[in-house]
Short mmCIF file of C-alpha atoms in Angstrom, two decimals:
data_model
loop_
_atom_site.label_atom_id
_atom_site.label_comp_id
_atom_site.label_asym_id
_atom_site.label_seq_id
_atom_site.Cartn_x
_atom_site.Cartn_y
_atom_site.Cartn_z
CA MET A 270 82.36 106.53 151.90
CA SER A 271 80.92 104.77 148.48
CA PRO A 272 81.39 106.89 144.86
CA ARG A 273 77.16 106.90 145.28
CA ALA A 274 76.57 107.80 148.84
CA HIS A 275 74.55 110.60 148.36
CA GLY A 276 73.05 110.06 145.03
CA ARG A 277 74.95 111.03 142.29
CA ASN A 278 77.70 113.59 143.61
CA ALA A 279 80.19 111.63 143.37
CA ALA A 280 83.42 113.50 143.99
CA ARG A 281 82.61 115.88 146.52
CA THR A 282 83.51 115.10 150.38
CA PRO A 283 80.79 113.93 152.72
CA SER A 284 79.13 116.84 154.66
CA GLY A 285 75.73 116.84 156.75
CA ALA A 286 72.73 114.73 157.37
CA VAL A 287 69.69 114.73 159.27
CA VAL A 288 67.98 111.59 160.55
CA THR A 289 64.58 111.95 161.88
CA GLY A 290 63.65 109.74 164.76
CA ALA A 291 67.28 108.92 165.45
CA GLY A 292 66.76 108.07 169.31
CA ARG A 293 66.75 104.93 169.08
CA GLY A 294 65.66 101.85 167.34
CA LEU A 295 66.21 101.98 163.22
CA GLY A 296 66.79 105.65 163.55
CA ARG A 297 69.61 105.48 165.59
CA LEU A 298 71.45 102.79 163.76
CA ILE A 299 71.07 104.64 160.43
CA ALA A 300 72.53 107.94 162.07
CA ARG A 301 75.40 105.10 163.73
CA LEU A 302 75.31 104.44 159.75
CA LEU A 303 75.88 107.91 158.18
CA VAL A 304 78.65 109.06 160.82
CA ALA A 305 80.44 106.06 159.77
CA ARG A 306 80.92 107.14 156.08
CA GLY A 307 82.40 110.10 157.53
CA LEU A 308 78.82 112.32 157.68
CA THR A 309 78.31 115.17 160.30
CA VAL A 310 74.55 113.56 161.65
CA LEU A 311 71.97 116.30 162.94
CA VAL A 312 70.11 113.16 165.36
CA THR A 313 66.66 114.44 165.51
CA ASP A 314 63.73 113.18 167.98
CA VAL A 315 60.79 114.49 170.10
CA ASP A 316 62.48 113.11 172.76
CA GLU A 317 65.17 115.13 173.72
CA THR A 318 66.83 112.50 176.39
CA ALA A 319 66.59 109.96 173.56
CA ALA A 320 68.57 111.80 171.09
CA ARG A 321 71.52 113.25 173.63
CA ARG A 322 71.98 110.00 174.29
CA THR A 323 72.31 108.57 170.97
CA ALA A 324 74.49 111.45 170.13
CA ALA A 325 76.90 111.34 173.03
CA GLU A 326 77.47 107.47 171.72
CA LEU A 327 77.78 108.08 168.15
CA GLY A 328 80.50 111.44 169.19
CA GLU A 329 81.39 114.58 167.91
CA ARG A 330 79.96 114.41 164.57
CA ALA A 331 76.84 113.58 165.98
CA ILE A 332 74.88 116.59 166.84
CA PRO A 333 71.37 116.19 168.77
CA HIS A 334 68.62 118.27 168.05
CA VAL A 335 64.47 117.98 169.36
CA LEU A 336 61.96 118.02 166.33
CA ASP A 337 58.40 117.55 165.62
CA VAL A 338 58.41 116.69 162.33
CA ARG A 339 54.77 117.39 162.35
CA ASP A 340 55.97 121.62 162.56
CA HIS A 341 57.24 122.41 159.32
CA ALA A 342 58.82 125.24 160.59
CA ALA A 343 61.24 123.18 162.98
CA VAL A 344 62.28 121.04 160.43
CA ASP A 345 63.49 124.06 158.12
CA ALA A 346 64.83 125.31 161.45
CA ALA A 347 66.67 121.62 161.88
CA ARG A 348 68.05 122.05 158.10
CA ASP A 349 69.23 125.37 158.27
CA GLU A 350 71.41 123.88 161.62
CA ILE A 351 73.20 121.60 159.71
CA ILE A 352 73.80 123.57 156.78
CA GLU A 353 75.31 126.75 159.32
CA ARG A 354 77.40 123.88 160.90
CA THR A 355 78.72 121.92 157.45
CA GLY A 356 78.31 123.71 154.63
CA ARG A 357 75.96 121.40 152.58
CA LEU A 358 72.92 119.03 153.49
CA ASP A 359 73.65 115.64 151.54
CA VAL A 360 71.54 113.13 153.00
CA TRP A 361 68.22 113.04 154.58
CA VAL A 362 66.47 110.20 156.15
CA ASN A 363 62.88 110.47 156.99
CA ASN A 364 62.07 107.67 160.05
CA ALA A 365 60.49 108.92 162.09
CA GLY A 366 57.13 106.94 162.96
CA VAL A 367 53.94 106.16 164.85
CA LEU A 368 51.90 103.00 164.67
CA VAL A 369 48.55 102.68 167.08
CA THR A 370 46.42 99.83 166.19
CA GLY A 371 42.98 98.46 165.66
CA PRO A 372 40.35 99.14 163.75
CA ALA A 373 39.82 103.67 162.62
CA TRP A 374 36.78 103.14 163.71
CA GLU A 375 37.73 102.53 167.74
CA GLN A 376 40.37 105.28 167.65
CA SER A 377 40.21 108.38 168.39
CA PRO A 378 40.44 111.49 166.13
CA ASP A 379 43.39 112.56 167.42
CA THR A 380 45.00 109.13 167.43
CA ARG A 381 44.42 109.10 163.51
CA ARG A 382 45.85 112.66 163.12
CA LEU A 383 49.11 112.10 165.34
CA MET A 384 49.73 109.08 162.92
CA LEU A 385 48.59 110.66 159.58
CA GLU A 386 50.74 113.43 160.51
CA VAL A 387 53.89 112.57 162.03
CA ASN A 388 54.19 109.51 159.06
CA ALA A 389 52.74 111.51 156.37
CA LEU A 390 53.16 115.20 156.99
CA GLY A 391 56.61 114.21 158.83
CA THR A 392 57.74 113.15 155.73
CA LEU A 393 56.44 115.38 153.38
CA ASN A 394 58.04 118.53 155.60
CA GLY A 395 61.27 116.64 155.41
CA THR A 396 61.40 115.85 151.86
CA VAL A 397 60.85 119.70 151.11
CA ALA A 398 62.79 121.00 153.43
CA ALA A 399 65.49 118.91 151.78
CA VAL A 400 65.07 119.43 148.45
CA ASN A 401 65.19 123.39 148.74
CA ALA A 402 68.53 122.80 150.66
CA MET A 403 69.51 120.37 147.93
CA ARG A 404 68.61 122.27 144.98
CA GLU A 405 71.10 125.13 146.20
CA HIS A 406 74.05 122.97 147.09
CA GLY A 407 74.80 120.60 144.59
CA GLY A 408 71.89 118.11 145.03
CA GLY A 409 71.79 114.99 147.46
CA HIS A 410 69.90 112.30 148.47
CA ILE A 411 66.52 111.77 150.38
CA VAL A 412 65.42 108.25 152.01
CA ASN A 413 61.98 107.70 153.29
CA ILE A 414 61.36 105.13 155.07
CA VAL A 415 57.49 103.82 154.72
CA SER A 416 56.62 100.45 155.27
CA LEU A 417 55.12 96.96 153.11
CA ALA A 418 52.07 98.79 154.53
CA GLY A 419 52.43 101.95 152.33
CA ILE A 420 51.95 99.42 149.25
CA THR A 421 49.13 97.04 150.17
CA LEU A 422 45.78 96.43 152.82
CA VAL A 423 46.99 96.10 156.47
CA PRO A 424 43.64 94.84 158.33
CA GLY A 425 44.69 96.20 162.30
CA GLU A 426 46.65 99.16 161.23
CA ALA A 427 44.45 100.91 158.46
CA VAL A 428 45.14 104.39 159.22
CA TYR A 429 48.97 103.85 159.78
CA ALA A 430 48.73 101.98 156.03
CA ALA A 431 46.86 105.23 154.79
CA SER A 432 49.69 107.47 156.24
CA LYS A 433 52.07 105.37 154.52
CA HIS A 434 50.49 105.21 151.17
CA ALA A 435 50.56 108.74 151.59
CA ALA A 436 54.28 108.42 152.62
CA ILE A 437 54.85 106.76 148.89
CA GLY A 438 53.03 108.53 147.13
CA PHE A 439 54.49 112.06 147.48
CA SER A 440 57.72 110.54 147.65
CA LEU A 441 57.66 109.07 143.85
CA SER A 442 55.56 112.23 142.83
CA THR A 443 57.98 114.45 144.14
CA LEU A 444 60.82 112.41 142.49
CA ALA A 445 58.99 112.79 139.07
CA ASP A 446 58.68 116.56 139.14
CA LEU A 447 62.16 116.76 140.06
CA ARG A 448 63.02 114.94 136.94
CA LEU A 449 60.30 116.83 135.01
CA ALA A 450 61.91 120.06 136.01
CA GLY A 451 65.65 118.76 134.85
CA ILE A 452 66.90 118.00 138.61
CA LYS A 453 68.70 114.90 138.27
CA ASP A 454 71.41 115.38 141.36
CA ILE A 455 68.52 115.16 143.65
CA ASP A 456 67.91 111.14 144.54
CA ILE A 457 64.41 110.06 146.29
CA SER A 458 64.56 106.40 147.68
CA CYS A 459 61.47 104.75 149.77
CA VAL A 460 62.84 101.86 151.89
CA CYS A 461 59.44 99.29 152.52
CA PRO A 462 60.52 96.72 155.33
CA ASP A 463 58.01 93.96 156.50
CA GLY A 464 57.87 94.30 160.32
CA ILE A 465 61.12 95.66 162.28
CA TRP A 466 61.60 94.45 165.46
CA THR A 467 62.21 97.85 167.14
CA PRO A 468 60.64 99.44 170.01
CA MET A 469 57.53 100.29 168.20
CA LEU A 470 56.54 96.44 167.88
CA HIS A 471 57.67 95.63 171.69
CA ASP A 472 54.52 96.01 172.88
CA LYS A 473 52.52 94.19 170.29
CA LEU A 474 52.97 90.71 171.16
CA GLU A 475 49.99 90.30 172.77
CA ASP A 476 47.85 92.65 170.39
CA PRO A 477 45.69 90.90 167.80
CA ALA A 478 45.44 93.94 166.20
CA SER A 479 49.39 94.32 164.98
CA ALA A 480 48.80 90.61 163.68
CA LEU A 481 49.93 90.86 160.30
CA SER A 482 52.90 92.81 161.16
CA PHE A 483 54.23 89.26 162.62
CA SER A 484 52.78 87.71 159.36
CA GLY A 485 56.38 87.13 158.16
CA LYS A 486 59.93 86.81 159.46
CA LEU A 487 60.24 89.89 161.75
CA LEU A 488 63.15 92.04 160.03
CA GLN A 489 66.50 93.23 162.73
CA PRO A 490 67.21 97.04 162.80
CA GLU A 491 70.67 95.86 160.75
CA GLU A 492 68.95 94.00 158.04
CA VAL A 493 67.07 97.21 157.35
CA THR A 494 69.98 99.88 158.05
CA ALA A 495 72.12 97.50 155.32
CA ALA A 496 68.96 98.47 152.96
CA VAL A 497 69.25 101.88 153.28
CA ALA A 498 73.07 101.94 152.97
CA ALA A 499 72.05 100.07 149.76
CA VAL A 500 69.72 102.62 148.51
CA LEU A 501 72.75 105.18 149.66
CA ASP A 502 75.04 103.60 147.18
CA ARG A 503 72.74 102.85 144.43
CA PRO A 504 69.73 105.21 144.47
CA ARG A 505 66.46 103.34 143.67
CA PRO A 506 62.65 104.98 143.79
CA VAL A 507 61.12 101.57 146.27
CA THR A 508 63.07 99.04 147.80
CA THR A 509 60.76 96.23 149.49
CA LEU A 510 62.24 94.17 152.62
CA PRO A 511 62.15 90.89 152.15
CA ALA A 512 61.86 91.04 148.29
CA ALA A 513 59.37 88.07 148.36
CA ARG A 514 57.25 89.61 151.15
CA GLY A 515 57.23 92.71 148.45
CA LEU A 516 56.06 90.84 145.90
CA GLN A 517 53.10 89.08 147.61
CA ALA A 518 52.38 92.63 149.18
CA ARG A 519 52.02 93.99 145.33
CA ILE A 520 50.07 91.19 144.20
CA ALA A 521 47.50 91.75 147.21
CA ASP A 522 47.63 95.59 145.73
CA ALA A 523 46.86 94.85 142.13
CA LEU A 524 44.55 91.64 142.94
CA PRO A 525 42.53 93.86 145.86
CA ARG A 526 39.65 90.64 146.16
CA LEU A 527 42.99 88.11 146.14
CA GLY A 528 44.56 90.73 149.17
CA LEU A 529 41.23 90.48 150.79
CA ARG A 530 40.81 86.37 150.88
CA ALA A 531 44.23 86.15 152.34
CA ALA A 532 44.31 88.45 154.86
CA PRO A 533 42.61 86.00 157.38
CA LEU A 534 45.23 83.55 156.35
CA ALA A 535 47.53 86.13 156.85
CA VAL A 536 45.89 87.28 160.25
CA LEU A 537 45.91 83.92 161.94
CA ALA A 538 50.00 83.21 161.18
CA GLY A 539 50.81 86.26 162.72
CA ARG A 540 49.10 85.79 165.50
CA ARG A 541 50.52 81.87 165.69
CA THR A 542 54.21 83.84 165.53
CA GLN A 543 52.73 86.35 168.40
CA ARG A 544 52.12 83.71 170.59
CA ARG A 545 55.15 81.83 169.66
CA LEU A 546 57.27 85.09 170.73
CA VAL A 547 55.61 85.32 174.19
CA LYS A 548 56.03 82.16 175.28
CA SER A 549 59.86 82.28 174.01
CA GLY A 550 60.17 85.79 175.02
CA GLY A 551 60.81 87.62 172.17
CA PRO A 552 62.97 87.53 168.77
CA LYS A 553 66.14 86.53 169.23
CA GLU A 554 69.07 88.83 167.38
CA PRO A 555 71.41 87.14 165.06
CA ALA A 556 74.47 86.44 166.33
CA ARG A 557 77.53 89.41 165.76
CA LYS A 558 80.49 88.99 164.38
CA GLY A 559 84.06 90.19 166.08
#
């Protein structure tokens, strides 16, 4: 493990970690990364079968745990389990997320609540649980998987964007509170990727409302995992991925009239990509070395 693999605590032996939404996709790869770095990882997911399958694949340092991140008591219990097993919590990754597309006025109240609670409240629950443990056990690092949707407007994904704006606002404000309280050994890093080719988007190729997620080059989960590895080694409050798309998102946020004018063009580009991917059978994964 690199000297800064869990924030500012360079000398200690790696211990426990929690990854939410780790049963498949990006969360599964992040759990694998942490196991490879010597951590014992609580592989949590609302889907028990997925959590058990991933933990079995990752070996003896991976522990399956069923978790609904909306339930703060259950989140605290997951934290307590990893501490009981390893003695300390070094890394917590809030990765669990839900995406339902379409205009907010066409979505049911339950659908809107689900996205807000999983994406925003789930991040809040996990961060607070981790901070309380890390304050007692010598610090650590919280990584929140957010989205470029947390930085700018996203037509077709308004409620999802709202939940991600809440997540990044909460994360940065909590980091500021930690520093104002003189707590320097707990880091919070937000990773904000563009669209990722994970199960969250696998059924969205023919969905016009999700076009903006396809308006750039779709990221592979391995690329986002590499970004997580980078912030574990060197914490950063916000990392956008790719950097150029992050800059575009920030400009659109700073100049909302410009963002609103550009949005239809981005949607058209996304629809073209969706149609192309339907014809080709989906994005091709990069060639693997070895």
